[in-house]
Amino acid sequence: MGQLTREEIQLEAVRRKERILAYMTQDPPVPLNQIKLMEGMHDRACRILIQEIEQEHGIKYLGSPASKTAKEALPYGLTNATARLRGRLGDHLYQLRERGNNHDTFGRNQVAPQIGLNARQQLRAEQTPFNHDWSLSQIERLARSLGEEPREFLLKCLTT
Amino acid sequence: MTKCGDQEVLLKLLELTGQEWEANERPEDIRLSPAKIDALLSVRALVASPTSTLTAEILRKRSPTFCTVYRQVMLRDLEEFIPDGAAHS
């Protein structure tokens, strides 16, 4: 592909704006993540362009539920088996935290670092478990914190 | 299978996929499916690759329905590549 002239680049910019406007105004609107993918744009550049379009056409898109990807949708390539496993791990994390809040030495704040999670990841793993992508080291630490052998613990989570 | 044979199979599959999507899905719905958009972008990347023998012209000739669906969904032709910075020129 040869070097484009300034006029051609400007024409492409106009076409891109028209396309993104069509994506934003279709029913239901295309989520922001999907628009970025389709246009091959970085987050910041895409948001700035969408803000321009919002101002030009008097529409509200950014921040609206339509611009966000559905939370219940599993990432590409994953099945309900992963969602079930994440749910089980979330249950065990909740049990560990509750145990700490009652009488054990672990409290709410001590559980997360012990598993290798930060506070935000702990909340996500418990409250929206399908969205937390557990690492093997976190699973092993969770099992050991619960006093279980990691292999047996993971098998139990996968089969129950 | 020869390289030429591989391309034939790919073109047939793309045409069948295009027919399936055209018959059963609106472009608006395809835009909401990350897996389908990923498939469309993969074909575009293949056409853009300098090492690939698959060109937009071959694809238009042998998989016309797929190209039509691509245009309806992405609102541009397969050979249209957006230059960096076009949005803020």
mmCIF file of C-alpha atoms in Angstrom:
data_model
loop_
_atom_site.group_PDB
_atom_site.id
_atom_site.type_symbol
_atom_site.label_atom_id
_atom_site.label_comp_id
_atom_site.label_asym_id
_atom_site.label_seq_id
_atom_site.Cartn_x
_atom_site.Cartn_y
_atom_site.Cartn_z
ATOM 1 C CA MET A 1 0.000 0.000 0.000
ATOM 2 C CA GLY A 2 1.522 3.295 -1.060
ATOM 3 C CA GLN A 3 1.802 6.504 0.914
ATOM 4 C CA LEU A 4 -1.539 8.281 1.172
ATOM 5 C CA THR A 5 -1.896 11.961 0.404
ATOM 6 C CA ARG A 6 -3.239 14.374 3.009
ATOM 7 C CA GLU A 7 -6.597 14.507 1.215
ATOM 8 C CA GLU A 8 -6.878 10.722 1.170
ATOM 9 C CA ILE A 9 -6.098 10.535 4.886
ATOM 10 C CA GLN A 10 -8.751 13.164 5.601
ATOM 11 C CA LEU A 11 -11.258 11.222 3.506
ATOM 12 C CA GLU A 12 -10.445 8.042 5.467
ATOM 13 C CA ALA A 13 -10.987 9.944 8.714
ATOM 14 C CA VAL A 14 -14.437 11.074 7.543
ATOM 15 C CA ARG A 15 -15.349 7.521 6.507
ATOM 16 C CA ARG A 16 -14.169 6.152 9.840
ATOM 17 C CA LYS A 17 -16.344 8.682 11.678
ATOM 18 C CA GLU A 18 -19.357 7.639 9.589
ATOM 19 C CA ARG A 19 -18.722 3.973 10.338
ATOM 20 C CA ILE A 20 -18.343 4.525 14.086
ATOM 21 C CA LEU A 21 -21.515 6.649 14.103
ATOM 22 C CA ALA A 22 -23.350 3.745 12.445
ATOM 23 C CA TYR A 23 -21.974 1.310 15.050
ATOM 24 C CA MET A 24 -22.995 3.642 17.905
ATOM 25 C CA THR A 25 -26.522 4.229 16.645
ATOM 26 C CA GLN A 26 -27.509 0.733 15.557
ATOM 27 C CA ASP A 27 -30.033 -1.152 17.703
ATOM 28 C CA PRO A 28 -28.563 -2.417 20.003
ATOM 29 C CA PRO A 29 -25.350 -0.330 19.797
ATOM 30 C CA VAL A 30 -22.003 -2.075 19.324
ATOM 31 C CA PRO A 31 -20.002 -2.113 22.614
ATOM 32 C CA LEU A 32 -16.878 0.074 22.789
ATOM 33 C CA ASN A 33 -14.498 -2.907 22.956
ATOM 34 C CA GLN A 34 -15.952 -4.256 19.742
ATOM 35 C CA ILE A 35 -15.671 -0.881 17.962
ATOM 36 C CA LYS A 36 -11.985 -0.649 18.949
ATOM 37 C CA LEU A 37 -11.416 -4.113 17.531
ATOM 38 C CA MET A 38 -13.236 -3.425 14.267
ATOM 39 C CA GLU A 39 -11.419 -0.141 13.676
ATOM 40 C CA GLY A 40 -8.036 -1.309 14.973
ATOM 41 C CA MET A 41 -7.864 1.668 17.317
ATOM 42 C CA HIS A 42 -6.319 2.140 20.753
ATOM 43 C CA ASP A 43 -8.687 2.862 23.636
ATOM 44 C CA ARG A 44 -7.769 6.520 24.081
ATOM 45 C CA ALA A 45 -7.953 7.435 20.384
ATOM 46 C CA CYS A 46 -11.277 5.631 20.031
ATOM 47 C CA ARG A 47 -12.785 7.369 23.073
ATOM 48 C CA ILE A 48 -11.657 10.804 21.850
ATOM 49 C CA LEU A 49 -13.195 10.177 18.433
ATOM 50 C CA ILE A 50 -16.442 8.935 19.986
ATOM 51 C CA GLN A 51 -16.591 12.044 22.197
ATOM 52 C CA GLU A 52 -16.268 14.194 19.056
ATOM 53 C CA ILE A 53 -19.094 12.253 17.395
ATOM 54 C CA GLU A 54 -21.245 12.569 20.541
ATOM 55 C CA GLN A 55 -20.793 16.350 20.514
ATOM 56 C CA GLU A 56 -21.425 16.673 16.776
ATOM 57 C CA HIS A 57 -24.602 14.586 16.808
ATOM 58 C CA GLY A 58 -25.871 15.264 20.327
ATOM 59 C CA ILE A 59 -25.941 11.596 21.317
ATOM 60 C CA LYS A 60 -24.847 9.922 24.541
ATOM 61 C CA TYR A 61 -22.904 6.687 24.139
ATOM 62 C CA LEU A 62 -19.834 6.576 26.423
ATOM 63 C CA GLY A 63 -20.778 5.473 29.945
ATOM 64 C CA SER A 64 -24.123 4.086 28.812
ATOM 65 C CA PRO A 65 -24.876 0.393 29.406
ATOM 66 C CA ALA A 66 -24.924 -0.129 25.631
ATOM 67 C CA SER A 67 -21.256 0.840 25.323
ATOM 68 C CA LYS A 68 -20.182 -1.850 27.771
ATOM 69 C CA THR A 69 -19.636 -5.489 26.945
ATOM 70 C CA ALA A 70 -22.157 -7.745 28.645
ATOM 71 C CA LYS A 71 -20.608 -8.998 31.884
ATOM 72 C CA GLU A 72 -22.266 -12.359 31.703
ATOM 73 C CA ALA A 73 -20.755 -13.082 28.298
ATOM 74 C CA LEU A 74 -17.833 -15.503 28.569
ATOM 75 C CA PRO A 75 -14.619 -14.506 26.807
ATOM 76 C CA TYR A 76 -14.075 -16.066 23.394
ATOM 77 C CA GLY A 77 -13.168 -19.760 23.540
ATOM 78 C CA LEU A 78 -14.395 -20.382 27.098
ATOM 79 C CA THR A 79 -17.340 -22.594 28.011
ATOM 80 C CA ASN A 80 -19.666 -22.989 30.958
ATOM 81 C CA ALA A 81 -17.221 -25.530 32.439
ATOM 82 C CA THR A 82 -14.821 -22.653 33.136
ATOM 83 C CA ALA A 83 -17.648 -20.538 34.535
ATOM 84 C CA ARG A 84 -18.606 -23.386 36.911
ATOM 85 C CA LEU A 85 -14.990 -23.820 38.075
ATOM 86 C CA ARG A 86 -14.631 -20.089 38.667
ATOM 87 C CA GLY A 87 -17.887 -20.127 40.614
ATOM 88 C CA ARG A 88 -16.631 -22.990 42.854
ATOM 89 C CA LEU A 89 -13.327 -21.200 43.489
ATOM 90 C CA GLY A 90 -15.273 -18.036 44.365
ATOM 91 C CA ASP A 91 -17.339 -20.035 46.886
ATOM 92 C CA HIS A 92 -14.191 -21.391 48.546
ATOM 93 C CA LEU A 93 -12.651 -17.918 48.699
ATOM 94 C CA TYR A 94 -15.831 -16.644 50.338
ATOM 95 C CA GLN A 95 -15.713 -19.484 52.879
ATOM 96 C CA LEU A 96 -12.090 -18.699 53.700
ATOM 97 C CA ARG A 97 -12.898 -15.027 54.231
ATOM 98 C CA GLU A 98 -15.932 -15.777 56.362
ATOM 99 C CA ARG A 99 -13.879 -18.160 58.441
ATOM 100 C CA GLY A 100 -11.441 -15.342 59.080
ATOM 101 C CA ASN A 101 -14.144 -12.887 60.026
ATOM 102 C CA ASN A 102 -15.549 -15.212 62.608
ATOM 103 C CA HIS A 103 -12.823 -16.687 64.718
ATOM 104 C CA ASP A 104 -9.666 -17.545 62.777
ATOM 105 C CA THR A 105 -6.569 -15.422 62.596
ATOM 106 C CA PHE A 106 -7.353 -14.443 58.978
ATOM 107 C CA GLY A 107 -9.472 -11.357 58.473
ATOM 108 C CA ARG A 108 -11.050 -9.908 55.332
ATOM 109 C CA ASN A 109 -7.895 -7.987 54.497
ATOM 110 C CA GLN A 110 -5.478 -10.779 55.241
ATOM 111 C CA VAL A 111 -7.066 -13.328 52.913
ATOM 112 C CA ALA A 112 -6.338 -11.603 49.601
ATOM 113 C CA PRO A 113 -2.538 -11.252 49.931
ATOM 114 C CA GLN A 114 -2.294 -14.778 51.264
ATOM 115 C CA ILE A 115 -3.887 -16.077 48.046
ATOM 116 C CA GLY A 116 -1.918 -13.704 45.824
ATOM 117 C CA LEU A 117 -4.868 -11.473 44.972
ATOM 118 C CA ASN A 118 -5.127 -7.732 45.404
ATOM 119 C CA ALA A 119 -8.207 -6.285 47.118
ATOM 120 C CA ARG A 120 -9.951 -5.571 43.815
ATOM 121 C CA GLN A 121 -9.315 -9.093 42.497
ATOM 122 C CA GLN A 122 -10.655 -10.566 45.737
ATOM 123 C CA LEU A 123 -13.919 -8.649 45.371
ATOM 124 C CA ARG A 124 -14.211 -9.706 41.726
ATOM 125 C CA ALA A 125 -13.404 -13.361 42.481
ATOM 126 C CA GLU A 126 -16.112 -13.437 45.148
ATOM 127 C CA GLN A 127 -18.838 -11.212 43.777
ATOM 128 C CA THR A 128 -18.551 -11.775 40.010
ATOM 129 C CA PRO A 129 -16.549 -15.024 39.987
ATOM 130 C CA PHE A 130 -17.102 -15.668 36.275
ATOM 131 C CA ASN A 131 -14.963 -12.625 35.496
ATOM 132 C CA HIS A 132 -11.883 -13.551 37.520
ATOM 133 C CA ASP A 133 -9.197 -15.424 35.605
ATOM 134 C CA TRP A 134 -7.527 -17.493 38.355
ATOM 135 C CA SER A 135 -3.842 -18.347 38.032
ATOM 136 C CA LEU A 136 -2.561 -21.781 39.069
ATOM 137 C CA SER A 137 -0.487 -20.241 41.862
ATOM 138 C CA GLN A 138 -3.577 -18.507 43.279
ATOM 139 C CA ILE A 139 -5.514 -21.782 43.191
ATOM 140 C CA GLU A 140 -2.693 -23.627 44.950
ATOM 141 C CA ARG A 141 -2.444 -20.946 47.635
ATOM 142 C CA LEU A 142 -6.228 -21.010 48.104
ATOM 143 C CA ALA A 143 -6.133 -24.790 48.552
ATOM 144 C CA ARG A 144 -3.291 -24.615 51.085
ATOM 145 C CA SER A 145 -5.025 -21.809 52.978
ATOM 146 C CA LEU A 146 -8.058 -24.063 53.266
ATOM 147 C CA GLY A 147 -5.807 -26.875 54.520
ATOM 148 C CA GLU A 148 -6.319 -29.021 51.417
ATOM 149 C CA GLU A 149 -3.945 -30.695 48.988
ATOM 150 C CA PRO A 150 -3.992 -28.571 45.763
ATOM 151 C CA ARG A 151 -4.473 -31.495 43.342
ATOM 152 C CA GLU A 152 -7.351 -32.966 45.329
ATOM 153 C CA PHE A 153 -8.854 -29.513 45.805
ATOM 154 C CA LEU A 154 -8.798 -28.733 42.086
ATOM 155 C CA LEU A 155 -10.252 -32.146 41.210
ATOM 156 C CA LYS A 156 -13.027 -31.560 43.745
ATOM 157 C CA CYS A 157 -13.786 -28.144 42.224
ATOM 158 C CA LEU A 158 -13.847 -29.610 38.698
ATOM 159 C CA THR A 159 -16.048 -32.590 39.489
ATOM 160 C CA THR A 160 -18.603 -31.267 41.974
ATOM 161 C CA MET B 1 -2.733 -31.329 0.235
ATOM 162 C CA THR B 2 -1.094 -28.703 -1.970
ATOM 163 C CA LYS B 3 -1.025 -25.029 -1.081
ATOM 164 C CA CYS B 4 -3.430 -24.366 -3.950
ATOM 165 C CA GLY B 5 -5.754 -27.033 -2.554
ATOM 166 C CA ASP B 6 -5.663 -25.430 0.879
ATOM 167 C CA GLN B 7 -6.709 -22.120 -0.616
ATOM 168 C CA GLU B 8 -9.556 -23.765 -2.529
ATOM 169 C CA VAL B 9 -10.872 -25.304 0.690
ATOM 170 C CA LEU B 10 -10.574 -21.991 2.524
ATOM 171 C CA LEU B 11 -12.429 -20.122 -0.230
ATOM 172 C CA LYS B 12 -15.247 -22.687 -0.239
ATOM 173 C CA LEU B 13 -15.544 -22.553 3.544
ATOM 174 C CA LEU B 14 -15.611 -18.761 3.522
ATOM 175 C CA GLU B 15 -18.323 -18.753 0.877
ATOM 176 C CA LEU B 16 -20.407 -21.251 2.873
ATOM 177 C CA THR B 17 -19.893 -19.193 6.034
ATOM 178 C CA GLY B 18 -20.944 -16.044 4.169
ATOM 179 C CA GLN B 19 -24.104 -17.757 2.885
ATOM 180 C CA GLU B 20 -24.936 -19.061 6.354
ATOM 181 C CA TRP B 21 -24.510 -15.644 7.986
ATOM 182 C CA GLU B 22 -26.351 -13.805 5.213
ATOM 183 C CA ALA B 23 -29.332 -16.152 5.531
ATOM 184 C CA ASN B 24 -29.567 -16.242 9.309
ATOM 185 C CA GLU B 25 -28.058 -13.086 10.767
ATOM 186 C CA ARG B 26 -28.404 -9.333 10.461
ATOM 187 C CA PRO B 27 -25.117 -7.373 10.091
ATOM 188 C CA GLU B 28 -26.036 -5.596 13.356
ATOM 189 C CA ASP B 29 -26.063 -8.938 15.189
ATOM 190 C CA ILE B 30 -22.792 -10.099 13.653
ATOM 191 C CA ARG B 31 -21.158 -6.884 14.936
ATOM 192 C CA LEU B 32 -22.129 -7.883 18.481
ATOM 193 C CA SER B 33 -20.378 -11.266 18.256
ATOM 194 C CA PRO B 34 -16.655 -11.087 19.174
ATOM 195 C CA ALA B 35 -16.015 -14.519 17.610
ATOM 196 C CA LYS B 36 -17.517 -13.530 14.241
ATOM 197 C CA ILE B 37 -15.703 -10.182 14.183
ATOM 198 C CA ASP B 38 -12.499 -12.030 15.026
ATOM 199 C CA ALA B 39 -13.086 -14.320 12.042
ATOM 200 C CA LEU B 40 -13.693 -11.355 9.693
ATOM 201 C CA LEU B 41 -10.573 -9.566 10.948
ATOM 202 C CA SER B 42 -8.505 -12.732 10.538
ATOM 203 C CA VAL B 43 -9.504 -12.964 6.882
ATOM 204 C CA ARG B 44 -8.651 -9.288 6.408
ATOM 205 C CA ALA B 45 -5.232 -9.876 8.023
ATOM 206 C CA LEU B 46 -4.655 -12.806 5.682
ATOM 207 C CA VAL B 47 -5.499 -10.677 2.644
ATOM 208 C CA ALA B 48 -3.180 -7.923 3.911
ATOM 209 C CA SER B 49 -0.256 -10.260 4.594
ATOM 210 C CA PRO B 50 2.525 -9.849 1.998
ATOM 211 C CA THR B 51 3.372 -13.556 2.262
ATOM 212 C CA SER B 52 -0.194 -14.713 1.575
ATOM 213 C CA THR B 53 -1.306 -15.700 -1.936
ATOM 214 C CA LEU B 54 -4.899 -14.858 -1.070
ATOM 215 C CA THR B 55 -5.868 -11.488 -2.512
ATOM 216 C CA ALA B 56 -9.040 -9.431 -2.223
ATOM 217 C CA GLU B 57 -9.647 -9.999 -5.931
ATOM 218 C CA ILE B 58 -9.537 -13.808 -5.598
ATOM 219 C CA LEU B 59 -11.781 -13.629 -2.570
ATOM 220 C CA ARG B 60 -14.313 -11.416 -4.379
ATOM 221 C CA LYS B 61 -14.375 -13.829 -7.307
ATOM 222 C CA ARG B 62 -14.533 -17.108 -5.387
ATOM 223 C CA SER B 63 -16.308 -16.127 -2.138
ATOM 224 C CA PRO B 64 -18.619 -13.291 -3.227
ATOM 225 C CA THR B 65 -21.182 -13.786 -0.461
ATOM 226 C CA PHE B 66 -18.501 -13.628 2.209
ATOM 227 C CA CYS B 67 -17.249 -10.343 0.728
ATOM 228 C CA THR B 68 -20.783 -8.955 0.693
ATOM 229 C CA VAL B 69 -21.299 -9.882 4.338
ATOM 230 C CA TYR B 70 -17.883 -8.408 5.210
ATOM 231 C CA ARG B 71 -18.861 -5.113 3.586
ATOM 232 C CA GLN B 72 -22.260 -5.019 5.300
ATOM 233 C CA VAL B 73 -20.758 -5.719 8.713
ATOM 234 C CA MET B 74 -17.533 -3.685 8.587
ATOM 235 C CA LEU B 75 -18.934 -0.937 6.318
ATOM 236 C CA ARG B 76 -15.840 -1.081 4.122
ATOM 237 C CA ASP B 77 -14.247 -3.320 1.503
ATOM 238 C CA LEU B 78 -11.717 -6.022 2.320
ATOM 239 C CA GLU B 79 -8.834 -4.160 0.713
ATOM 240 C CA GLU B 80 -9.499 -0.937 2.600
ATOM 241 C CA PHE B 81 -6.895 -0.581 5.324
ATOM 242 C CA ILE B 82 -7.091 2.354 7.634
ATOM 243 C CA PRO B 83 -3.787 4.223 7.988
ATOM 244 C CA ASP B 84 -2.581 5.061 11.496
ATOM 245 C CA GLY B 85 -3.640 8.498 12.621
ATOM 246 C CA ALA B 86 -6.424 8.829 10.070
ATOM 247 C CA ALA B 87 -8.866 9.602 12.853
ATOM 248 C CA HIS B 88 -7.005 12.722 13.891
ATOM 249 C CA SER B 89 -5.566 14.129 10.724
#
